[in-house]
GROMACS .gro file of C-alpha atoms in nm:
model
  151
    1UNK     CA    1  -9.465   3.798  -6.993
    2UNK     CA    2  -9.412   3.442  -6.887
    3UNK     CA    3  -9.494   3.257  -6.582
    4UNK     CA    4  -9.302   2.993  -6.497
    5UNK     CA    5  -9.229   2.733  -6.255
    6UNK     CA    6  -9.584   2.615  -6.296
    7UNK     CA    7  -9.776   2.290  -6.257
    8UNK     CA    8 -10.057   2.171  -6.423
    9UNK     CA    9 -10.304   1.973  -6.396
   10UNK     CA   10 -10.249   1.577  -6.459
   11UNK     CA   11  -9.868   1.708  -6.581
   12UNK     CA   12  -9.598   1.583  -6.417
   13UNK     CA   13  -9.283   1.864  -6.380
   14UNK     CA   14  -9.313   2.211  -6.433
   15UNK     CA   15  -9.338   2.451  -6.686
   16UNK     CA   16  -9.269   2.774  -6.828
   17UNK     CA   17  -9.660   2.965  -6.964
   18UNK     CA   18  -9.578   3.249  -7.245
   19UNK     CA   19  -9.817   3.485  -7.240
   20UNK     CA   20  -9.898   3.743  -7.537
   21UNK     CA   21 -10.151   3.986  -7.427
   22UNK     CA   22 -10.454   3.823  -7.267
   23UNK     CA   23 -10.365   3.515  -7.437
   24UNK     CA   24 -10.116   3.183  -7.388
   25UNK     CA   25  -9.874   3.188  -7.675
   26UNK     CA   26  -9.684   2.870  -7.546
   27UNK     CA   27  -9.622   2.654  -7.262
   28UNK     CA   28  -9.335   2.473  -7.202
   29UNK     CA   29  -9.170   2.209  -7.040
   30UNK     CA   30  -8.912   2.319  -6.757
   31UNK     CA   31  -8.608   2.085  -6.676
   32UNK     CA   32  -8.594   2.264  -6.299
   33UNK     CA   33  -8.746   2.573  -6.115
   34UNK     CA   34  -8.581   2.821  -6.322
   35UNK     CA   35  -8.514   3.216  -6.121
   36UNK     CA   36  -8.714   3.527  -6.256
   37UNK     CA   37  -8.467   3.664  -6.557
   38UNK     CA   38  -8.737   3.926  -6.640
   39UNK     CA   39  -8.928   4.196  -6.427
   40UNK     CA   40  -9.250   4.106  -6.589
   41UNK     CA   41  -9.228   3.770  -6.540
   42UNK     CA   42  -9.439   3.566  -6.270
   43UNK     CA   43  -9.314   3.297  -6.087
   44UNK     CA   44  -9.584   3.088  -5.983
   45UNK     CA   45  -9.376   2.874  -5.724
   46UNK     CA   46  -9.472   2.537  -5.819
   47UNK     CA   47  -9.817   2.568  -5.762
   48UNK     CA   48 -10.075   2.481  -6.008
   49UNK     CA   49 -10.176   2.710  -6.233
   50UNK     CA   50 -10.579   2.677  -6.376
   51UNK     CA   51 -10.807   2.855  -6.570
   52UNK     CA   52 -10.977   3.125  -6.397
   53UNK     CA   53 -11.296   2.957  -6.213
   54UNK     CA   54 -11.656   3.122  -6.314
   55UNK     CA   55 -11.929   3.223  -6.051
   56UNK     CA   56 -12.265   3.118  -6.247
   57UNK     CA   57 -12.503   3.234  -5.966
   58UNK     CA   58 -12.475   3.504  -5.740
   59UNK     CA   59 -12.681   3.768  -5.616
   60UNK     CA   60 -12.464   4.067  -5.550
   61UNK     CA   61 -12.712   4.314  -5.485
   62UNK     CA   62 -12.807   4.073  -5.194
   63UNK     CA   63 -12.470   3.944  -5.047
   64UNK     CA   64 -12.341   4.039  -4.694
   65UNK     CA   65 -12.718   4.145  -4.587
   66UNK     CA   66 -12.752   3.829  -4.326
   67UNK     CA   67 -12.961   3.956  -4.003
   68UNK     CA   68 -13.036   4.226  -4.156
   69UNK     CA   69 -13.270   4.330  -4.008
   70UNK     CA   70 -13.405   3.980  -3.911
   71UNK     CA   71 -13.217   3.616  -3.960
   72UNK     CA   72 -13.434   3.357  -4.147
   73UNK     CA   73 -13.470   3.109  -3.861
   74UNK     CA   74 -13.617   2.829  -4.046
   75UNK     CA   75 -13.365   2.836  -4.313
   76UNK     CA   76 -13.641   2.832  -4.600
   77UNK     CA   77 -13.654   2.918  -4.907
   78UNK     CA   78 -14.000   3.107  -4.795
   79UNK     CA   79 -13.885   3.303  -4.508
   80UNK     CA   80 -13.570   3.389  -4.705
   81UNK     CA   81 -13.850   3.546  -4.942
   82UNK     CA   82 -13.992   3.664  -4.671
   83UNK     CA   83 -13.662   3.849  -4.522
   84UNK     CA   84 -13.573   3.970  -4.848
   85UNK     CA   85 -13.830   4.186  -4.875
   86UNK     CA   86 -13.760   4.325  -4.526
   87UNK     CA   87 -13.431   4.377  -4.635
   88UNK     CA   88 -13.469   4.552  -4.960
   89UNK     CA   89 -13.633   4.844  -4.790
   90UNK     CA   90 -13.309   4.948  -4.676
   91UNK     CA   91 -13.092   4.948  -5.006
   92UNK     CA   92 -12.957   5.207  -5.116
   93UNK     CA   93 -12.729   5.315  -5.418
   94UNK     CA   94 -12.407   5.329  -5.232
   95UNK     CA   95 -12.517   5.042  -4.998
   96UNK     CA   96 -12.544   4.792  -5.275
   97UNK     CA   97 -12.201   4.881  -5.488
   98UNK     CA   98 -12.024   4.865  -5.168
   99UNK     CA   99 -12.177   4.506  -5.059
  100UNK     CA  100 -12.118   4.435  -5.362
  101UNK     CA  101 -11.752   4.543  -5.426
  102UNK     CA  102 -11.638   4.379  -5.137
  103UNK     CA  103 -11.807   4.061  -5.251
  104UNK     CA  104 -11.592   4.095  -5.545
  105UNK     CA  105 -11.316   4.139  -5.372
  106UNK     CA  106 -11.351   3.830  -5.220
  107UNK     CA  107 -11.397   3.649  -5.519
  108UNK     CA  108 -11.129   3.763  -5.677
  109UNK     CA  109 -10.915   3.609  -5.378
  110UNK     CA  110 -11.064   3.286  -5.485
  111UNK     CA  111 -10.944   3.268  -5.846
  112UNK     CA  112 -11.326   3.394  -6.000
  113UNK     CA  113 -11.278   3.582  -6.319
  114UNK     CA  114 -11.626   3.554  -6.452
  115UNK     CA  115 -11.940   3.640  -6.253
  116UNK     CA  116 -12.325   3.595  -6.325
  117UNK     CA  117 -12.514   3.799  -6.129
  118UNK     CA  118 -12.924   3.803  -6.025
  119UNK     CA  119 -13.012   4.152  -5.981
  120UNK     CA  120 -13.369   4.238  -5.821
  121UNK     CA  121 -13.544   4.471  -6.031
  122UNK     CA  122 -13.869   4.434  -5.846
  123UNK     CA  123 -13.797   4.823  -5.694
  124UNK     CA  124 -13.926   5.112  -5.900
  125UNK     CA  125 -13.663   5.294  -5.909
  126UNK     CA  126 -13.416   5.003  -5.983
  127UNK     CA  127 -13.214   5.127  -5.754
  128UNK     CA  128 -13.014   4.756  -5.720
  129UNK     CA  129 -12.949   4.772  -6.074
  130UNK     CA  130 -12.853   5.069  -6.148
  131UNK     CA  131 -12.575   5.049  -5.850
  132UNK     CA  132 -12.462   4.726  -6.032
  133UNK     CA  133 -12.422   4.862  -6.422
  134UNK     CA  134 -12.164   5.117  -6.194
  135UNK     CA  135 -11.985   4.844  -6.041
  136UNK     CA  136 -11.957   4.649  -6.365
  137UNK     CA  137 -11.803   4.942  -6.525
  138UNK     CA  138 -11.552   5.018  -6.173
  139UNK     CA  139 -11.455   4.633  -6.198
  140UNK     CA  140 -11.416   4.557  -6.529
  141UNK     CA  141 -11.007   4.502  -6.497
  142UNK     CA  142 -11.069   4.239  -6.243
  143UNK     CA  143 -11.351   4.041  -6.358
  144UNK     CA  144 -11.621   3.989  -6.639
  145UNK     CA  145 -11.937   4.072  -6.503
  146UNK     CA  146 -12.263   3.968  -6.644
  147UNK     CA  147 -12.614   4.146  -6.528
  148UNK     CA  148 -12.916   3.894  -6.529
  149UNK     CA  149 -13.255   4.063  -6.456
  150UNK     CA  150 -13.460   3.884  -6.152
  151UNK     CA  151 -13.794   3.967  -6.152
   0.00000   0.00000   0.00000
């Protein structure tokens, strides 16, 4: 597989990216924006082609839960706490892998590859964390997803 008509970063021109398996074999230097010759083949359009960008500090179990069931009006760090824990009552398995799926999803869209999550594990039954080894496992061909414990 090769992509080509790519730019990169501080390169002027385009080039042509050879691919073998997950990893570059070459990258070449294009005279001109060259037409797909081959079905695998990507062409990237002249845009600029990076290295996937990492996510060091989310908290999946958590995302897409604002307002519910109250907004932290003073925007602290202590009411968040505070909401949080209002909040958590209502997880559920299914709840959390779809929250966080779709969270995925979205930063996917953005170019993320690699994903540190801060799972609570404060519940008994660890019902956040167990939803998330699942979604680690139904995600794995889209992103690398690492499971930090957050006591």
């Amino acid at each position: 597989m090769n992509i080509i008509n790519a730019r990169l970063r501080g390169k002027p021109g385009l080039f042509r990216i050879e691919l073998n398996g997950e990893r570059i074999a070459a990258i070449e230097p294009q005279t001109a924006a060259l037409a797909l010759s081959n079905a695998d083949d990507l062409d990237a359009q002249q845009n600029l082609v990076v290295a996937p960008f990492i996510e060091p500090h989310i908290h999946l179990d958590a995302t897409l839960t604002a307002g519910e069931p109250n907004w932290n009006m003073s925007g602290t760090l202590f009411e968040g706490i505070e909401r949080w824990a209002e909040r958590k009552e209502l997880n559920t398995h299914e709840d959390t892998k779809t929250r966080a799926t779709k969270t995925i999803g979205m930063l996917v869209d953005h170019g993320i590859q690699h994903v540190r999550t801060h799972v609570d594990v404060t519940d008994p039954k660890l019902t956040a964390l167990k939803a998330m080894i699942e979604v680690r496992e139904e995600v794995r061909h889209l992103i690398d997803l690492q499971i930090v414990a957050f006591p």
